[in-house]
């Protein structure tokens, strides 16, 4: 049943499938063995890395001329003879499919998944276009209570892929089977509407559903996959840097999926999968100047260059969602005008590096030895400490790794000022300031003085926590809203216990070196490169704008910020940009252009280089 | 219950001497030197009124110097409950049948006088050292119901107080365990069980010793034993009765297996609908813990074993071993594909062995009497006896234990006393997973392999006798209806195949069958049988397939002639076609019918006109009996 076949295992088993000799690894299933061949065993309930359960019966194969077993759950054996396509097997598959056709609603022409449906493909493969049984499926009203996910259960084949995805991949356990027999169905929590359930709307179940039983209304009826162009890029919603597979049709983004064989295992969150689809803020197509209205790009850049040139002091702030190349160009252009440049969040990375160095020295380790390899290190953790459980909202994919670790038996300690968002999954919930987050602060001081000086600490909590961290692999997670003290604590705790720190800053691009200047505070001109930042994320820029005499905003969409601006320059949206960002694990991820820009500029960097070029040679001031 | 020995007064048992001391006390309790009045208090007895009988006897004999009243389990003849056995000090006894409160009162009088009546007698019995009987009553072994039986597993049932450890020990209980722990190696225990030819009594018939050997051969930090007491076949109650009547024997069997296989923890998976069995098991476990026969270092051997009860929440599929383990793990009771088999990866991924209640109960007897003795009782392929619950169109219903290899006809005619409503037609074994064996194979010796060859199966021991008054299509319809309710829904062949099959059978018994239906039934049955995930789905078509094999002409009679040869089903206008209706004009709303209805099919508030929901009604006729005004009409066939 386990998928955990050692990747390096030798192909030591020889069996025969459909008369063809197949080499396989000890312990892998017949289905896995065929993945290296052109033999295609039909499946419906097997999916990606989910546990195989043998439910759909499509992969029944005949073994050694007698018994029938499911290829997805039966391990290979030397000398085994397997037949996949006998008439008997296809008779059974046909009967099963006809039963589904009769007992479930599989009117393809009305279904969102038509053309992309695995069940439809299976009907075709089995040579079926009708059922010998009368159509008797129950009419079940679709559950539309969740704005991103519709459950249309009369199209459900009860393969359980969504349940296993919610359980094994997302770690959320929202979905399960309810009722039994012919009435068995998928239920959310205790059979409540999905929109009222514990569902986090990550959409992983939608991606895993083989039929039209789970779909997103945001993508529904907007084109089959074969009609779409697909581009892989990187999500900019947080520092996880998840890979996106973006489907476009007729110049519109219609669907976003995770990349199953990519580094994130195909997982996305509500923001990445659905939030990016539905940005209904008004787009800024061309530059404008207060009092003059819309102007050409050249007019606007000239005006901005003049304003910057004339200013004694310039404060420049750029969104941390922007690619490194764009941020570098921004810093360069602003440097030409002697501006003070800030990228919110950039300071944290620098600060963390400093702290890691100090702590590492203390524990005689290398700074990089204190840091986790990346968010997926959580999946192998034996114990996890989370400072700031709001990662449930800000880094939902990382939060699901935490839940999976906890479900897999890891000890989970949560430290938060408010509610512990991991709830019952936490083994210990600690209110910030009362215990664990003070442990290591003290620890730093007392490493030399001895453990008895940990007086200020809830000793019981410490004793509970530290042994868990010291045995096996420990990961200390730093959420987005943590104080500098907490960062010190986290690194010290890691140093003390041999654990690793996983830092999850809010911003998408954590690797930028630019933007760590101190701003003037009330400058003559504020240049605010907001890009497609969400309104809730532009507080810092608003502050800067309020202190400045003249405000220049380079933005993708209209907001309170652009309303306050004297000059507005257009900017690209996330799907029009290209470049690289550095994710939380320090890896560079590629941002690829999904759609051609439909604004007056072709790239953000073009605007910035125009500003650079406009600057007159620096006069040396006396 | 009044017992001479209270469990809380028991001393710890750490040696054979302690065990022998308890045996002496137990014998004193079994045979107290005065008249012992035993009331059969298993569920079958209680359902027939044994509680009231017990109360009357206790009251009447309260303070009597020459008699004492006690409880015991089931004596097997459920048809004749309540059964009361009066054992005189010299060891001769009389078993009275169908005892009522009135007859109990008279019986108490007679006991006080010392002169037992010879009416209302089922049999006389000789206990302990008694060799002859003074009364003019047939002896137990001569009564046709009991004569062909051999009570190995049921030896203590209806004799000892199931809540009294001493009485179990008086019957050599735990001496098998003592012998094993003191003088057997684990391998020798397994060899003994293998030599006995004991096969799994849950239905599959897998050799028990071999199963244990698999578990013993798998090293792990923890291994589990499970007793499968999720008995759920309609008409089967062997396991319930055994747990109610002799719980210690099952536990002793498990401890012996634990020693043999290296398992140290056990689970009793008992369906929650068996409250009395659970009570008796719980009492037994607590008592055994208090005397040290469960826990660390049992009988000074260094070996430790403990056990807990897990109540099943009412799903037939949880009798399937992988679903059962999922249920213990607090997961939804859905089967998993095998392999891995439980001895490789079972409960919580640890090596596990699962045996049925009756299998466990055989183990102490094999140790005490020897593998050869046990093997000699049965056939060459399977040793020992099998307990059956005999029901259906048969005169004597009850719990029957016969040596494997006994002919079916012996059970139907000698033990069962023949059919009730026409010529003998078939026997249905294996419940919803089994099939029918027609009359022409009546001389078939009962064994796992012979029944399988005939398209049925041993099953856990349900045996339904069918005579000419029962419609075979309706019989299949009944079992498919059961399977539709009990399918877990995980795999589509079972989830939908059972439903479609039931629909076709309903069509046929309603007189709306079509010629293609027969082929459809076979096709569906083939796919369900071959392609379903677990035993439930794989065997669900068996009742249909086997009746098609032997009684296809009955199906055709329904389809082509539009008649039911048995005059039984909806089409035949028989008992199963009855509809019950309350005459509204005359209903006074006394609510008696609603109270009597076992399935809550009758609605209506007190004082209002009541109504029977024909969908929910199971046609049992309880309401007709309960109605004081006789205004519930039965339409269709005969009541």
Coordinates of C-alpha atoms in Angstrom, one line a residue, chain B residues 97-490:
Chain B
X97 CA -39.2 -26.5 29.3
X98 CA -41.4 -23.4 28.5
X99 CA -41.6 -22.6 32.2
X100 CA -44.0 -19.8 33.0
X101 CA -44.3 -17.7 36.2
X102 CA -47.2 -20.1 37.1
X103 CA -45.4 -23.3 36.5
X104 CA -42.3 -21.8 38.2
X105 CA -44.4 -21.2 41.3
X106 CA -45.7 -24.8 41.3
X107 CA -42.2 -26.0 40.6
X108 CA -40.9 -24.2 43.6
X109 CA -43.5 -25.8 45.7
X110 CA -42.6 -29.2 44.4
X111 CA -38.9 -28.6 45.1
X112 CA -39.6 -27.6 48.6
X113 CA -41.6 -30.8 49.0
X114 CA -38.7 -32.8 47.4
X115 CA -40.9 -34.4 44.8
X116 CA -40.3 -33.2 41.2
X117 CA -43.2 -33.2 38.6
X118 CA -42.7 -35.3 35.5
X119 CA -44.8 -33.0 33.2
X120 CA -43.4 -30.2 31.1
X121 CA -40.1 -32.0 31.0
X122 CA -37.6 -31.7 28.2
X123 CA -35.1 -34.2 29.6
X124 CA -33.4 -35.6 32.6
X125 CA -29.6 -35.3 33.0
X126 CA -26.9 -36.9 35.1
X127 CA -24.4 -34.6 36.7
X128 CA -21.1 -35.1 38.3
X129 CA -20.9 -38.6 39.7
X130 CA -24.5 -39.6 39.2
X131 CA -25.0 -42.8 37.1
X132 CA -28.7 -43.4 37.1
X133 CA -31.9 -41.5 37.1
X134 CA -35.0 -42.2 39.4
X135 CA -37.5 -40.3 37.4
X136 CA -39.4 -41.6 34.4
X137 CA -38.1 -39.0 31.9
X138 CA -36.1 -39.3 28.7
X139 CA -32.4 -38.7 29.4
X140 CA -30.6 -35.8 27.8
X141 CA -28.6 -37.9 25.4
X142 CA -31.7 -39.7 24.3
X143 CA -33.8 -36.8 23.3
X144 CA -33.7 -36.6 19.5
X145 CA -32.7 -32.9 19.6
X146 CA -29.6 -33.7 21.6
X147 CA -28.8 -37.3 20.7
X148 CA -26.7 -36.6 17.6
X149 CA -25.0 -33.6 19.1
X150 CA -21.6 -33.5 20.7
X151 CA -21.2 -30.6 23.0
X152 CA -17.5 -29.6 23.0
X153 CA -17.7 -25.8 22.7
X154 CA -21.1 -25.7 24.4
X155 CA -20.1 -28.1 27.2
X156 CA -20.3 -25.4 29.8
X157 CA -23.3 -23.6 28.3
X158 CA -26.4 -24.1 30.3
X159 CA -24.4 -25.6 33.2
X160 CA -22.2 -23.1 34.7
X161 CA -22.9 -19.5 35.9
X162 CA -21.2 -17.5 33.2
X163 CA -20.3 -14.8 35.7
X164 CA -18.6 -17.2 38.1
X165 CA -15.0 -17.9 37.5
X166 CA -15.0 -20.7 40.1
X167 CA -17.6 -22.6 38.2
X168 CA -15.6 -22.3 35.0
X169 CA -12.6 -23.6 36.8
X170 CA -14.6 -26.4 38.3
X171 CA -15.1 -27.5 34.7
X172 CA -11.3 -27.6 34.3
X173 CA -11.2 -24.0 33.1
X174 CA -7.7 -22.4 33.0
X175 CA -6.1 -25.8 33.5
X176 CA -5.3 -25.8 29.8
X177 CA -3.6 -22.4 30.2
X178 CA -1.7 -23.6 33.2
X179 CA -0.5 -26.7 31.3
X180 CA 0.5 -24.6 28.3
X181 CA 2.4 -22.1 30.4
X182 CA 4.1 -24.7 32.5
X183 CA 5.0 -27.4 30.0
X184 CA 4.6 -26.2 26.4
X185 CA 6.9 -24.1 24.3
X186 CA 5.1 -21.7 22.0
X187 CA 6.0 -23.9 19.0
X188 CA 4.5 -26.9 20.7
X189 CA 1.2 -25.1 21.3
X190 CA 1.0 -24.2 17.6
X191 CA 1.9 -27.8 16.6
X192 CA -0.9 -29.0 18.9
X193 CA -3.4 -26.7 17.3
X194 CA -2.2 -27.6 13.8
X195 CA -2.5 -31.4 14.6
X196 CA -6.0 -30.8 15.9
X197 CA -7.1 -29.8 12.4
X198 CA -9.0 -26.8 13.9
X199 CA -10.2 -24.5 11.2
X200 CA -11.6 -21.0 11.5
X201 CA -15.1 -21.0 12.7
X202 CA -16.0 -17.6 11.3
X203 CA -16.7 -19.1 8.0
X204 CA -13.5 -19.0 6.0
X205 CA -12.2 -22.2 7.5
X206 CA -8.5 -21.3 7.4
X207 CA -6.4 -23.7 9.4
X208 CA -6.1 -22.0 12.8
X209 CA -2.6 -23.3 13.7
X210 CA -1.2 -22.1 10.4
X211 CA -2.7 -18.6 11.0
X212 CA -1.0 -18.5 14.4
X213 CA 2.3 -19.7 12.9
X214 CA 2.2 -16.7 10.5
X215 CA 1.8 -14.4 13.5
X216 CA 4.4 -16.1 15.6
X217 CA 6.9 -15.8 12.7
X218 CA 6.6 -12.1 12.4
X219 CA 8.8 -10.2 14.9
X220 CA 7.4 -6.9 16.2
X221 CA 7.5 -4.8 19.3
X222 CA 3.7 -5.4 19.6
X223 CA 1.4 -8.0 18.3
X224 CA -2.3 -8.2 18.7
X225 CA -5.0 -10.8 18.9
X226 CA -8.6 -10.0 18.1
X227 CA -11.7 -11.9 18.8
X228 CA -14.2 -11.3 16.1
X229 CA -17.6 -11.2 17.8
X230 CA -19.3 -8.9 15.3
X231 CA -21.7 -11.6 14.4
X232 CA -24.3 -10.1 12.1
X233 CA -25.8 -12.7 9.7
X234 CA -29.5 -12.7 9.9
X235 CA -30.5 -15.7 11.9
X236 CA -27.1 -16.4 13.5
X237 CA -26.5 -16.2 17.2
X238 CA -23.8 -18.7 18.0
X239 CA -21.2 -16.2 19.1
X240 CA -23.7 -14.2 21.2
X241 CA -24.8 -17.3 23.0
X242 CA -21.3 -18.6 23.6
X243 CA -20.1 -15.2 25.0
X244 CA -23.2 -15.0 27.2
X245 CA -22.9 -18.6 28.4
X246 CA -19.2 -19.3 28.6
X247 CA -17.1 -16.1 28.2
X248 CA -14.1 -17.5 30.1
X249 CA -13.4 -20.2 27.5
X250 CA -13.0 -17.6 24.8
X251 CA -10.6 -15.6 26.8
X252 CA -8.6 -18.6 27.9
X253 CA -8.3 -19.6 24.2
X254 CA -6.9 -16.1 23.5
X255 CA -4.4 -16.2 26.3
X256 CA -3.1 -19.5 25.1
X257 CA -2.8 -18.1 21.6
X258 CA -1.1 -15.1 22.9
X259 CA 1.6 -17.2 24.5
X260 CA 2.0 -19.3 21.4
X261 CA 2.3 -16.3 19.0
X262 CA 4.0 -13.7 21.2
X263 CA 1.0 -11.4 21.3
X264 CA 0.5 -9.6 24.5
X265 CA -2.6 -7.5 23.9
X266 CA -6.1 -8.6 22.7
X267 CA -9.3 -7.0 21.6
X268 CA -12.8 -8.3 21.9
X269 CA -14.7 -6.8 19.0
X270 CA -18.3 -7.3 20.1
X271 CA -21.3 -5.7 18.4
X272 CA -23.0 -3.2 20.7
X273 CA -26.3 -4.9 20.2
X274 CA -25.1 -7.7 22.4
X275 CA -25.3 -6.0 25.8
X276 CA -25.5 -9.2 27.8
X277 CA -22.5 -10.7 26.1
X278 CA -20.6 -7.5 26.7
X279 CA -21.6 -7.5 30.4
X280 CA -20.4 -11.1 30.9
X281 CA -17.2 -10.4 29.0
X282 CA -16.5 -7.3 31.0
X283 CA -17.2 -9.1 34.3
X284 CA -14.9 -11.9 33.1
X285 CA -12.1 -9.6 32.1
X286 CA -12.3 -7.7 35.4
X287 CA -12.4 -10.9 37.4
X288 CA -9.4 -12.3 35.6
X289 CA -7.4 -9.1 36.1
X290 CA -8.2 -9.2 39.8
X291 CA -6.9 -12.8 40.2
X292 CA -4.0 -12.2 37.9
X293 CA -5.0 -14.5 35.1
X294 CA -4.9 -11.4 32.9
X295 CA -2.0 -9.0 33.3
X296 CA 1.7 -9.4 33.8
X297 CA 3.3 -12.7 34.7
X298 CA 0.3 -15.0 34.4
X299 CA 0.6 -18.0 36.7
X300 CA 4.1 -17.2 37.5
X301 CA 5.2 -17.9 33.9
X302 CA 6.6 -14.5 33.1
X303 CA 4.2 -14.2 30.2
X304 CA 1.7 -11.4 30.3
X305 CA -1.5 -10.7 28.4
X306 CA -4.3 -8.2 28.6
X307 CA -7.5 -7.7 26.8
X308 CA -10.1 -5.0 26.2
X309 CA -13.6 -4.8 24.7
X310 CA -14.3 -2.7 21.6
X311 CA -18.0 -2.3 20.9
X312 CA -18.9 -2.4 17.2
X313 CA -21.5 0.2 16.2
X314 CA -23.7 -1.9 14.1
X315 CA -22.2 -2.6 10.7
X316 CA -22.2 -6.0 9.2
X317 CA -19.1 -5.2 7.2
X318 CA -17.1 -4.7 10.4
X319 CA -17.1 -8.5 10.7
X320 CA -14.7 -8.4 7.7
X321 CA -11.3 -8.4 9.3
X322 CA -9.8 -5.3 7.7
X323 CA -12.9 -3.2 8.3
X324 CA -13.0 -4.5 11.9
X325 CA -9.4 -3.3 12.5
X326 CA -10.2 0.0 10.9
X327 CA -13.1 0.3 13.3
X328 CA -10.9 -0.5 16.3
X329 CA -8.6 2.2 15.1
X330 CA -11.5 4.7 15.2
X331 CA -11.6 4.9 11.4
X332 CA -14.7 4.4 9.3
X333 CA -15.4 0.7 9.1
X334 CA -14.3 0.2 5.5
X335 CA -12.3 -2.8 4.2
X336 CA -8.8 -2.5 2.8
X337 CA -7.4 -4.7 0.1
X338 CA -5.3 -7.7 1.3
X339 CA -2.4 -8.2 1.1
X340 CA -1.0 -7.1 3.4
X341 CA -2.7 -9.7 5.6
X342 CA -3.2 -9.0 9.3
X343 CA -0.3 -11.2 10.4
X344 CA 2.0 -9.0 8.3
X345 CA 0.4 -5.6 8.9
X346 CA -2.8 -5.6 11.0
X347 CA -4.1 -3.4 13.8
X348 CA -2.2 -0.1 13.8
X349 CA 0.2 -1.7 11.3
X350 CA 1.3 -4.4 13.7
X351 CA 1.1 -8.1 13.2
X352 CA -2.3 -9.3 14.2
X353 CA -4.3 -12.5 14.3
X354 CA -8.1 -12.5 14.2
X355 CA -10.2 -15.5 15.1
X356 CA -13.9 -16.0 15.6
X357 CA -15.4 -16.5 19.1
X358 CA -16.1 -20.2 18.5
X359 CA -12.5 -20.8 17.2
X360 CA -11.1 -19.4 20.4
X361 CA -13.4 -21.4 22.6
X362 CA -12.2 -24.7 21.1
X363 CA -8.6 -24.0 22.0
X364 CA -8.7 -25.0 25.8
X365 CA -10.5 -28.2 24.9
X366 CA -7.8 -29.1 22.4
X367 CA -5.1 -28.6 25.0
X368 CA -7.0 -30.5 27.7
X369 CA -8.2 -33.5 25.6
X370 CA -5.4 -33.5 23.0
X371 CA -5.1 -32.8 19.3
X372 CA -5.9 -36.4 18.4
X373 CA -9.1 -36.5 20.3
X374 CA -10.2 -33.3 18.6
X375 CA -9.2 -34.3 15.1
X376 CA -11.0 -37.6 15.6
X377 CA -14.3 -35.8 16.2
X378 CA -14.4 -34.2 12.8
X379 CA -13.5 -35.2 9.3
X380 CA -10.1 -35.8 7.7
X381 CA -10.0 -32.2 6.6
X382 CA -11.4 -30.5 9.7
X383 CA -11.3 -31.5 13.4
X384 CA -13.9 -30.9 16.0
X385 CA -17.5 -29.8 16.0
X386 CA -19.4 -26.9 14.6
X387 CA -22.1 -24.9 16.3
X388 CA -25.1 -24.0 14.2
X389 CA -28.1 -21.8 14.9
X390 CA -30.9 -23.8 13.2
X391 CA -33.9 -21.7 12.2
X392 CA -36.4 -21.4 9.4
X393 CA -39.1 -23.9 8.4
X394 CA -38.1 -26.4 11.0
X395 CA -39.8 -27.8 14.1
X396 CA -37.0 -27.5 16.6
X397 CA -35.0 -24.2 16.4
X398 CA -32.0 -23.7 18.5
X399 CA -28.3 -23.8 19.0
X400 CA -26.9 -27.1 17.8
X401 CA -23.4 -28.5 18.0
X402 CA -22.5 -31.4 15.8
X403 CA -19.3 -33.1 14.8
X404 CA -18.0 -31.9 11.4
X405 CA -19.0 -34.5 8.9
X406 CA -22.5 -34.9 10.2
X407 CA -25.0 -35.1 7.4
X408 CA -27.3 -32.1 6.7
X409 CA -30.4 -34.4 7.0
X410 CA -29.4 -35.4 10.5
X411 CA -29.6 -31.7 11.5
X412 CA -32.8 -31.1 9.6
X413 CA -34.7 -34.2 10.6
X414 CA -33.2 -35.8 13.7
X415 CA -32.2 -32.6 15.5
X416 CA -34.6 -30.2 13.8
X417 CA -37.5 -32.6 13.9
X418 CA -38.4 -32.0 10.2
X419 CA -40.0 -29.2 8.4
X420 CA -43.1 -27.3 9.3
X421 CA -44.9 -26.3 6.1
X422 CA -44.3 -28.8 3.4
X423 CA -41.6 -31.1 2.1
X424 CA -38.0 -30.3 2.8
X425 CA -36.6 -28.2 0.0
X426 CA -33.1 -26.9 0.9
X427 CA -30.8 -25.6 3.6
X428 CA -29.4 -22.1 3.5
X429 CA -26.0 -21.9 5.2
X430 CA -23.6 -19.0 5.5
X431 CA -26.3 -16.3 5.7
X432 CA -26.1 -13.5 3.2
X433 CA -22.6 -14.8 2.1
X434 CA -23.8 -18.3 1.6
X435 CA -26.2 -20.2 -0.5
X436 CA -28.6 -23.0 -0.6
X437 CA -28.0 -26.7 -0.6
X438 CA -31.0 -28.5 -2.1
X439 CA -32.7 -31.5 -0.7
X440 CA -31.0 -33.9 -3.1
X441 CA -27.7 -33.2 -1.4
X442 CA -29.2 -33.8 2.1
X443 CA -26.8 -36.6 2.7
X444 CA -23.8 -34.2 2.3
X445 CA -21.5 -34.4 5.3
X446 CA -21.2 -30.9 6.7
X447 CA -17.7 -29.6 6.1
X448 CA -16.0 -26.4 4.8
X449 CA -15.1 -28.0 1.5
X450 CA -18.2 -30.0 0.8
X451 CA -20.4 -26.9 1.3
X452 CA -18.2 -24.7 -0.9
X453 CA -18.3 -27.3 -3.6
X454 CA -22.1 -27.1 -3.6
X455 CA -21.9 -23.3 -4.0
X456 CA -22.7 -22.5 -0.4
X457 CA -20.3 -22.0 2.5
X458 CA -20.0 -23.0 6.1
X459 CA -20.3 -19.4 7.2
X460 CA -20.2 -18.7 10.9
X461 CA -23.0 -21.2 11.5
X462 CA -26.4 -19.8 10.5
X463 CA -28.5 -22.7 9.1
X464 CA -31.9 -21.9 7.7
X465 CA -34.1 -24.8 6.8
X466 CA -36.4 -24.2 3.8
X467 CA -39.4 -26.2 2.9
X468 CA -41.8 -26.0 0.0
X469 CA -43.7 -23.1 1.6
X470 CA -40.7 -20.7 1.1
X471 CA -40.1 -18.9 -2.2
X472 CA -36.4 -19.2 -3.3
X473 CA -36.5 -15.9 -5.1
X474 CA -37.9 -14.2 -2.1
X475 CA -35.3 -15.8 0.0
X476 CA -32.6 -14.3 -2.2
X477 CA -34.4 -11.0 -2.2
X478 CA -34.3 -11.0 1.6
X479 CA -30.5 -11.5 1.7
X480 CA -29.8 -8.9 -1.0
X481 CA -32.0 -6.4 0.9
X482 CA -29.7 -7.0 3.9
X483 CA -26.6 -6.6 1.8
X484 CA -27.9 -3.3 0.2
X485 CA -28.2 -1.9 3.8
X486 CA -24.9 -3.3 4.9
X487 CA -22.6 -2.5 1.9
X488 CA -20.1 0.1 3.1
X489 CA -20.1 1.8 -0.3
X490 CA -16.4 1.8 -0.9

